[in-house]
Coordinates of C-alpha atoms and ligand atoms in Angstrom, one line a residue:
M1 CA -25.0 8.7 6.9
N2 CA -26.7 12.1 7.1
I3 CA -24.3 14.2 4.9
D4 CA -25.1 15.3 1.4
T5 CA -22.1 13.8 -0.9
Q6 CA -23.6 14.8 -4.3
N7 CA -21.0 17.4 -5.0
I8 CA -18.1 14.9 -4.7
M9 CA -16.9 13.2 -7.9
K10 CA -17.7 9.6 -8.2
T11 CA -14.2 8.3 -8.2
Y12 CA -14.3 6.0 -5.3
N13 CA -16.5 3.1 -4.1
R14 CA -16.8 4.5 -0.7
K15 CA -18.3 2.8 2.5
S16 CA -21.2 4.8 4.2
I17 CA -19.1 6.1 7.1
V18 CA -18.1 9.5 8.2
F19 CA -15.2 9.5 10.3
E20 CA -14.5 12.2 12.8
K21 CA -11.5 11.3 14.9
G22 CA -8.8 8.9 15.5
Q23 CA -6.7 7.5 18.4
G24 CA -3.8 5.1 17.9
V25 CA -5.3 2.1 15.8
W26 CA -8.8 3.2 16.4
L27 CA -11.1 5.3 14.4
F28 CA -14.4 7.1 15.4
D29 CA -17.3 7.7 13.3
D30 CA -20.0 10.4 13.5
Q31 CA -22.4 7.9 15.3
G32 CA -19.7 7.2 18.1
E33 CA -18.9 3.9 16.6
K34 CA -15.2 2.6 17.0
Y35 CA -13.5 0.9 14.3
L36 CA -10.2 -1.0 14.3
D37 CA -8.1 0.4 11.6
F38 CA -6.2 -2.2 9.8
V39 CA -5.9 0.0 6.5
S40 CA -4.0 2.9 8.1
G41 CA -5.1 5.2 5.2
V42 CA -3.6 2.7 2.8
A43 CA -0.2 2.3 4.6
V44 CA 0.0 6.0 5.4
N45 CA -0.8 6.3 9.3
C46 CA 2.4 4.5 10.1
L47 CA 2.2 6.2 13.6
G48 CA -1.5 5.6 14.1
H49 CA -4.0 8.5 14.6
S50 CA -3.3 11.6 16.8
H51 CA 0.1 10.3 17.9
P52 CA 1.2 12.8 20.7
T53 CA 4.5 13.6 19.4
F54 CA 3.2 14.1 15.9
V55 CA 0.3 16.4 17.1
N56 CA 2.8 18.5 19.3
E57 CA 5.6 18.9 16.9
M58 CA 3.2 19.7 14.0
Q59 CA 1.2 22.2 16.1
K60 CA 4.5 24.0 16.6
Q61 CA 5.4 23.9 12.9
V62 CA 2.1 25.3 11.8
A63 CA 2.6 28.2 14.3
K64 CA 6.1 28.9 12.8
L65 CA 6.1 28.2 9.1
T66 CA 4.1 26.2 6.8
H67 CA 4.9 27.1 3.2
V68 CA 7.2 29.4 1.4
S69 CA 7.6 27.6 -2.2
N70 CA 10.7 26.2 -3.6
L71 CA 12.1 29.7 -4.6
Y72 CA 13.6 29.6 -1.3
W73 CA 15.2 27.0 1.3
T74 CA 13.7 25.8 4.6
K75 CA 15.6 24.1 7.2
E76 CA 12.9 21.3 7.4
Q77 CA 13.2 20.3 3.8
V78 CA 17.0 20.3 3.8
T79 CA 17.1 18.2 6.9
L80 CA 14.7 15.8 5.7
G81 CA 16.7 15.3 2.3
K82 CA 19.8 14.8 4.1
R83 CA 18.3 12.2 6.4
L84 CA 16.7 10.2 3.7
C85 CA 19.8 10.2 1.7
N86 CA 22.1 9.2 4.6
L87 CA 19.5 6.4 5.2
S88 CA 19.3 5.2 1.7
N89 CA 22.9 5.7 0.8
L90 CA 21.6 7.8 -2.1
S91 CA 22.9 11.5 -2.7
S92 CA 20.1 14.0 -3.7
A93 CA 16.3 14.3 -3.0
F94 CA 13.4 15.9 -4.8
F95 CA 10.1 16.4 -3.0
C96 CA 6.6 16.2 -4.3
N97 CA 3.1 15.4 -2.8
S98 CA 2.3 12.0 -3.7
G99 CA 3.3 8.5 -4.8
T100 CA 2.1 9.1 -8.3
E101 CA 4.0 12.4 -8.6
A102 CA 7.2 10.5 -7.4
L103 CA 6.9 8.0 -10.2
E104 CA 6.3 10.8 -12.7
T105 CA 9.6 12.5 -11.5
A106 CA 11.4 9.1 -11.8
L107 CA 10.1 8.6 -15.2
K108 CA 11.4 12.1 -16.2
I109 CA 14.8 11.2 -14.7
A110 CA 14.7 7.9 -16.6
K111 CA 13.8 9.6 -20.1
K112 CA 16.3 12.4 -19.6
H113 CA 19.1 9.8 -18.7
G114 CA 18.0 7.8 -21.8
Q115 CA 18.2 11.0 -23.9
S116 CA 21.8 11.8 -22.8
I117 CA 22.8 8.6 -24.4
A118 CA 20.7 7.9 -27.5
S119 CA 17.4 9.3 -28.9
D120 CA 15.8 5.9 -29.0
K121 CA 16.9 5.1 -25.3
N122 CA 13.2 5.4 -24.2
K123 CA 12.0 1.9 -23.2
V124 CA 10.9 1.0 -19.6
I125 CA 10.6 -2.3 -18.2
V126 CA 7.9 -2.7 -15.5
M127 CA 6.7 -5.8 -13.5
E128 CA 3.2 -7.7 -14.2
K129 CA 0.7 -6.7 -11.4
A130 CA 2.7 -3.5 -10.7
F131 CA 0.8 -0.3 -9.4
H132 CA 2.6 2.8 -9.8
G133 CA -0.2 5.7 -9.6
R134 CA -2.9 7.4 -11.7
T135 CA -1.4 10.2 -13.6
I136 CA -0.8 9.5 -17.2
G137 CA 2.8 8.6 -17.0
A138 CA 2.6 6.5 -13.6
L139 CA -0.7 5.0 -15.0
S140 CA 1.3 3.9 -18.2
L141 CA 3.6 1.9 -15.8
T142 CA 0.8 0.3 -14.0
F143 CA -0.2 -3.3 -15.1
N144 CA -4.0 -3.6 -14.5
N145 CA -5.6 -2.8 -17.7
K146 CA -8.9 -1.9 -15.6
Y147 CA -7.1 1.2 -14.4
K148 CA -5.9 2.1 -18.0
D149 CA -8.6 1.2 -20.8
P150 CA -10.9 4.2 -20.1
F151 CA -8.3 6.6 -21.2
G152 CA -7.2 5.3 -24.6
S153 CA -3.7 5.9 -25.5
L154 CA -0.8 6.3 -22.8
L155 CA 2.8 6.2 -22.9
T156 CA 4.3 3.8 -25.3
D157 CA 7.8 1.9 -25.1
I158 CA 6.6 0.1 -21.7
V159 CA 7.1 -3.5 -21.5
A160 CA 5.7 -5.7 -18.5
V161 CA 7.5 -8.9 -17.5
P162 CA 6.5 -11.5 -14.9
I163 CA 8.2 -10.9 -11.5
N164 CA 11.1 -13.1 -10.5
D165 CA 11.6 -14.5 -13.8
I166 CA 15.2 -13.5 -14.5
T167 CA 15.1 -15.2 -18.0
A168 CA 12.1 -13.1 -19.1
L169 CA 14.0 -9.8 -18.0
K170 CA 17.3 -11.0 -19.8
Q171 CA 15.3 -11.7 -22.9
I172 CA 13.7 -8.2 -23.1
M173 CA 16.6 -6.1 -21.8
D174 CA 18.6 -4.2 -24.2
E175 CA 20.3 -0.9 -24.7
K176 CA 17.1 0.8 -25.7
V177 CA 15.9 0.4 -22.1
C178 CA 16.3 3.6 -20.0
A179 CA 14.9 2.2 -16.6
V180 CA 13.5 -0.9 -14.9
V181 CA 11.0 0.0 -12.3
I182 CA 10.1 -2.4 -9.5
E183 CA 8.2 -2.4 -6.2
P184 CA 10.4 -4.5 -4.0
I185 CA 7.1 -5.7 -2.4
Q186 CA 4.2 -5.4 -4.7
G187 CA 1.2 -3.7 -2.9
E188 CA -2.0 -3.2 -4.9
G189 CA -1.3 -6.2 -7.1
G190 CA -1.6 -8.7 -4.2
I191 CA 1.3 -8.5 -1.7
Y192 CA 4.2 -10.3 -3.6
S193 CA 7.9 -10.1 -2.5
L194 CA 10.4 -9.8 -5.2
D195 CA 13.4 -12.2 -4.5
A196 CA 16.8 -10.8 -3.8
S197 CA 18.2 -12.7 -6.5
Y198 CA 16.0 -11.1 -8.9
L199 CA 16.6 -7.7 -7.7
K200 CA 20.4 -8.5 -8.0
A201 CA 19.8 -9.7 -11.6
S202 CA 18.0 -6.4 -12.5
K203 CA 20.7 -4.3 -11.1
D204 CA 23.4 -6.1 -13.1
L205 CA 21.3 -6.0 -16.2
C206 CA 20.6 -2.3 -15.7
E207 CA 24.3 -1.6 -15.3
S208 CA 25.4 -3.5 -18.3
N209 CA 22.8 -1.8 -20.4
N210 CA 23.2 1.6 -18.8
A211 CA 19.7 1.7 -17.6
L212 CA 18.3 3.2 -14.1
L213 CA 17.1 0.7 -11.6
V214 CA 14.1 2.4 -10.1
F215 CA 12.5 1.0 -6.8
D216 CA 8.9 2.2 -6.1
E217 CA 8.9 2.0 -2.3
V218 CA 5.8 4.3 -1.9
Q219 CA 3.9 1.5 -0.1
C220 CA 6.7 -0.8 1.2
G221 CA 9.1 1.8 2.3
M222 CA 9.2 3.8 5.5
G223 CA 9.6 1.0 7.9
R224 CA 6.6 -1.0 6.7
S225 CA 8.7 -3.8 5.7
G226 CA 10.5 -4.1 9.1
H227 CA 13.6 -2.2 7.7
V228 CA 13.6 1.5 6.9
F229 CA 13.5 0.7 3.1
A230 CA 12.4 -2.8 1.9
H231 CA 15.3 -3.0 -0.5
Q232 CA 17.8 -2.9 2.3
K233 CA 16.7 -6.5 3.7
K234 CA 17.8 -7.8 -0.1
N235 CA 20.7 -5.7 0.0
I236 CA 20.3 -4.2 -3.5
Q237 CA 20.8 -0.5 -4.1
P238 CA 18.6 1.3 -6.8
D239 CA 19.6 4.3 -8.7
V240 CA 16.3 5.9 -7.9
L241 CA 13.9 5.5 -5.0
C242 CA 10.4 6.5 -4.8
L243 CA 8.7 7.2 -1.6
A244 CA 5.4 8.6 -0.3
K245 CA 2.4 7.1 1.7
G246 CA 4.1 6.6 5.2
L247 CA 6.7 9.2 4.6
G248 CA 4.3 12.0 5.9
A249 CA 2.1 9.7 8.4
G250 CA -0.9 11.6 6.9
M251 CA 0.7 14.8 5.7
P252 CA 0.7 14.6 1.8
I253 CA 4.5 14.1 0.8
G254 CA 6.5 12.2 -1.7
A255 CA 10.1 12.0 -2.4
V256 CA 12.5 10.9 -5.0
L257 CA 16.1 10.0 -3.9
V258 CA 18.8 9.5 -6.6
N259 CA 22.5 8.5 -6.9
Q260 CA 25.0 10.6 -8.9
K261 CA 24.4 8.8 -12.1
A262 CA 20.6 9.5 -11.8
D263 CA 21.0 13.2 -10.6
V264 CA 20.2 14.6 -14.0
L265 CA 17.4 17.1 -13.5
V266 CA 18.5 20.7 -13.5
A267 CA 16.8 24.0 -12.8
G268 CA 13.7 24.4 -15.2
D269 CA 13.5 20.7 -15.8
H270 CA 10.9 19.8 -13.0
G271 CA 9.1 21.3 -9.9
S272 CA 6.4 21.4 -7.6
T273 CA 4.7 24.4 -5.8
F274 CA 4.0 22.5 -2.6
G275 CA 6.7 19.8 -2.7
G276 CA 8.3 19.3 0.5
N277 CA 7.2 22.6 2.1
S278 CA 8.2 23.0 5.7
L279 CA 4.9 21.5 7.3
A280 CA 5.1 18.4 5.1
S281 CA 8.9 18.1 5.6
C282 CA 8.3 18.5 9.5
A283 CA 5.9 15.5 9.1
G284 CA 8.7 13.6 7.5
N285 CA 11.3 14.4 10.0
I286 CA 8.9 13.2 12.8
V287 CA 8.3 9.8 11.1
L288 CA 12.0 9.4 10.8
D289 CA 12.6 10.4 14.4
H290 CA 10.5 7.4 15.2
I291 CA 11.4 4.6 12.6
T292 CA 15.2 5.3 12.9
K293 CA 15.0 4.2 16.5
A294 CA 16.1 0.6 16.6
S295 CA 13.6 -0.3 19.2
F296 CA 10.8 0.8 16.7
L297 CA 11.6 -1.3 14.0
E298 CA 12.3 -4.2 16.4
Q299 CA 8.8 -3.8 17.5
V300 CA 7.6 -3.9 14.1
N301 CA 9.4 -7.1 13.3
E302 CA 8.0 -8.7 16.6
S303 CA 4.5 -7.6 15.7
S304 CA 4.8 -9.0 12.2
A305 CA 6.0 -12.3 13.5
Y306 CA 3.1 -12.6 15.9
L307 CA 0.7 -11.5 13.4
K308 CA 2.1 -13.8 10.8
E309 CA 2.0 -16.9 13.2
K310 CA -1.7 -16.2 14.0
L311 CA -2.6 -15.7 10.3
E312 CA -0.7 -18.9 9.3
Q313 CA -2.7 -20.9 12.2
L314 CA -6.0 -19.5 10.5
N315 CA -4.5 -20.5 7.0
D316 CA -4.2 -24.0 8.5
S317 CA -7.8 -24.1 9.9
Y318 CA -9.9 -22.8 7.0
D319 CA -9.6 -24.7 3.8
F320 CA -10.7 -21.5 1.7
L321 CA -7.7 -19.8 2.8
V322 CA -4.9 -20.1 0.4
E323 CA -1.6 -18.5 1.6
V324 CA 0.0 -15.8 3.9
R325 CA 2.5 -13.4 2.2
G326 CA 4.6 -10.3 2.7
E327 CA 7.2 -8.9 5.1
G328 CA 6.8 -6.8 8.3
L329 CA 3.5 -5.1 8.6
M330 CA 2.7 -5.4 4.9
L331 CA 1.1 -8.7 4.9
G332 CA -1.5 -10.5 2.6
L333 CA -3.8 -13.2 3.0
E334 CA -5.0 -14.9 -0.2
T335 CA -8.4 -16.6 -0.1
K336 CA -10.5 -18.3 -2.6
Y337 CA -13.2 -15.5 -2.1
L338 CA -13.3 -11.9 -3.5
S339 CA -11.5 -9.7 -1.1
K340 CA -14.3 -7.2 -1.3
D341 CA -16.7 -9.6 0.1
I342 CA -14.4 -10.2 3.1
V343 CA -13.9 -6.2 3.4
S344 CA -17.7 -5.9 3.5
L345 CA -18.2 -8.5 6.4
A346 CA -15.4 -6.8 8.1
M347 CA -17.2 -3.5 8.3
D348 CA -19.9 -5.1 10.2
E349 CA -17.4 -6.3 12.7
K350 CA -16.1 -2.7 13.0
L351 CA -12.8 -3.7 11.4
L352 CA -11.4 -1.8 8.6
L353 CA -9.7 -4.0 5.7
I354 CA -8.6 -3.5 2.2
G355 CA -8.0 -5.8 -0.7
A356 CA -4.9 -6.3 -2.8
G357 CA -5.4 -7.9 -6.3
E358 CA -8.9 -9.7 -6.4
K359 CA -8.6 -12.3 -3.7
T360 CA -5.9 -11.2 -1.3
V361 CA -6.8 -9.4 2.0
R362 CA -4.2 -6.8 2.8
I363 CA -3.1 -6.4 6.4
I364 CA -1.4 -3.1 6.9
P365 CA -2.0 -1.9 10.4
P366 CA -0.3 1.4 11.9
L367 CA 3.3 0.4 12.7
V368 CA 2.7 1.2 16.2
I369 CA 0.3 -1.7 16.8
T370 CA 0.5 -3.8 20.0
N371 CA -0.1 -7.5 20.4
V372 CA -3.2 -6.8 22.6
E373 CA -4.6 -5.0 19.4
I374 CA -3.4 -7.9 17.0
D375 CA -5.3 -10.3 19.4
I376 CA -8.5 -8.0 18.9
F377 CA -7.9 -8.2 15.1
I378 CA -7.6 -12.0 15.1
E379 CA -10.9 -12.4 17.1
K380 CA -12.7 -10.1 14.8
F381 CA -11.2 -11.8 11.8
E382 CA -12.1 -15.3 12.8
K383 CA -15.7 -14.0 13.2
I384 CA -15.6 -12.8 9.8
L385 CA -14.3 -16.1 8.4
N386 CA -17.0 -17.9 10.1
K387 CA -19.7 -15.7 8.6
L388 CA -18.1 -16.2 5.4
I389 CA -18.7 -20.0 5.4
E390 CA -22.4 -19.3 6.4
H391 CA -22.9 -16.6 3.6
K392 CA -21.3 -19.1 1.0
D393 CA -23.3 -22.1 2.1
Ligands
PLP1 C1 -0.1 4.1 -3.7 C2 1.0 3.8 -4.5 C3 1.4 4.7 -5.6 C4 0.5 6.0 -5.8 O1 0.5 6.9 -4.7 P1 -0.4 8.0 -4.6 O2 0.1 8.8 -3.6 O3 -1.9 7.5 -4.5 O4 -0.5 8.7 -5.9 C5 2.5 4.4 -6.4 N1 3.1 3.3 -6.1 C6 2.9 2.4 -5.2 C7 3.7 1.2 -5.1 C8 1.7 2.7 -4.4 O5 1.3 1.7 -3.5

């Protein structure tokens, strides 16, 4: 690698690769090497790289209008808001620039909702293994102490409960709770799906205690689960829905959608300079053009079934593989080894992978992946598994 990186903060453990361009599910580095991308910019590049429609429409939008601030209206933002609300059965949208900002917004909505009822209605219930972002509020909702400990005191009144344990949730729930925050499919924590029955119980408990049910679909939303939104498969409506990652297919954009009960923010309560500008909203509209076509999600579900079957076969053939989890193209393979070792070996095979939790390999290719490309992945992945045996012997 021949670039000088000393002026970049050391906030990431980066691989020594400099990427120059992408095409579909492939990325090319500055040495001309070609990599199969099963990270998708962490569930962002849902349409793959340099998707022709995306390139064409975005180029047109850049030439027309990129940004005017939220002092004024743009057609692109209003259209995206309407489409997202229609799809989610929610009624109002707020746009920001990232997942963590979406969670901050949801937290402010929850706190304001709580304050409108009682001054001590401040408590937020979160799930163990949850990941909600890196800013102070969203970090407070995140479970892993590794992310939190360096920063001392964070928000108080946050209680974590084990997932899919209705009894534990019932025990902790009371009228001091202003929100329950749940990823319908947990991402960073290790790809764990929440049961429909648990989501239903959360919904009922929120209703009886006048708390808001917040779904964080920053990672599992926007078609990744095989449905437009992951909660639709489980048939449970949240009061607040957080989106980001795949929403802009690579443009930074986040959104918070609310129903009438959670539509509590008024002028002066919240804002964002860039949030939902015409260029970012244009990207969101292009993504929706694709994922709302029935054939698109059918394809995601077919690819998912094909990939899952191949992974199950591997899981049966290697005794150090533990379990295949997940939905749609948000899959996880738990192993007995550290996922970072597998990710490193994958680099040698020119395959980009990412872990989830300590021992789960996350499998989140672009949603446009084909079976031919899945076969290439499996071939590379088997080589990696065989190498892993050699390394551990
Ligand atoms: C990635 C992620 C976030 C944070 O999003 P950023 O855009 O990195 O701030 C929040 N929640 C979930 C579920 C995520 O996967």
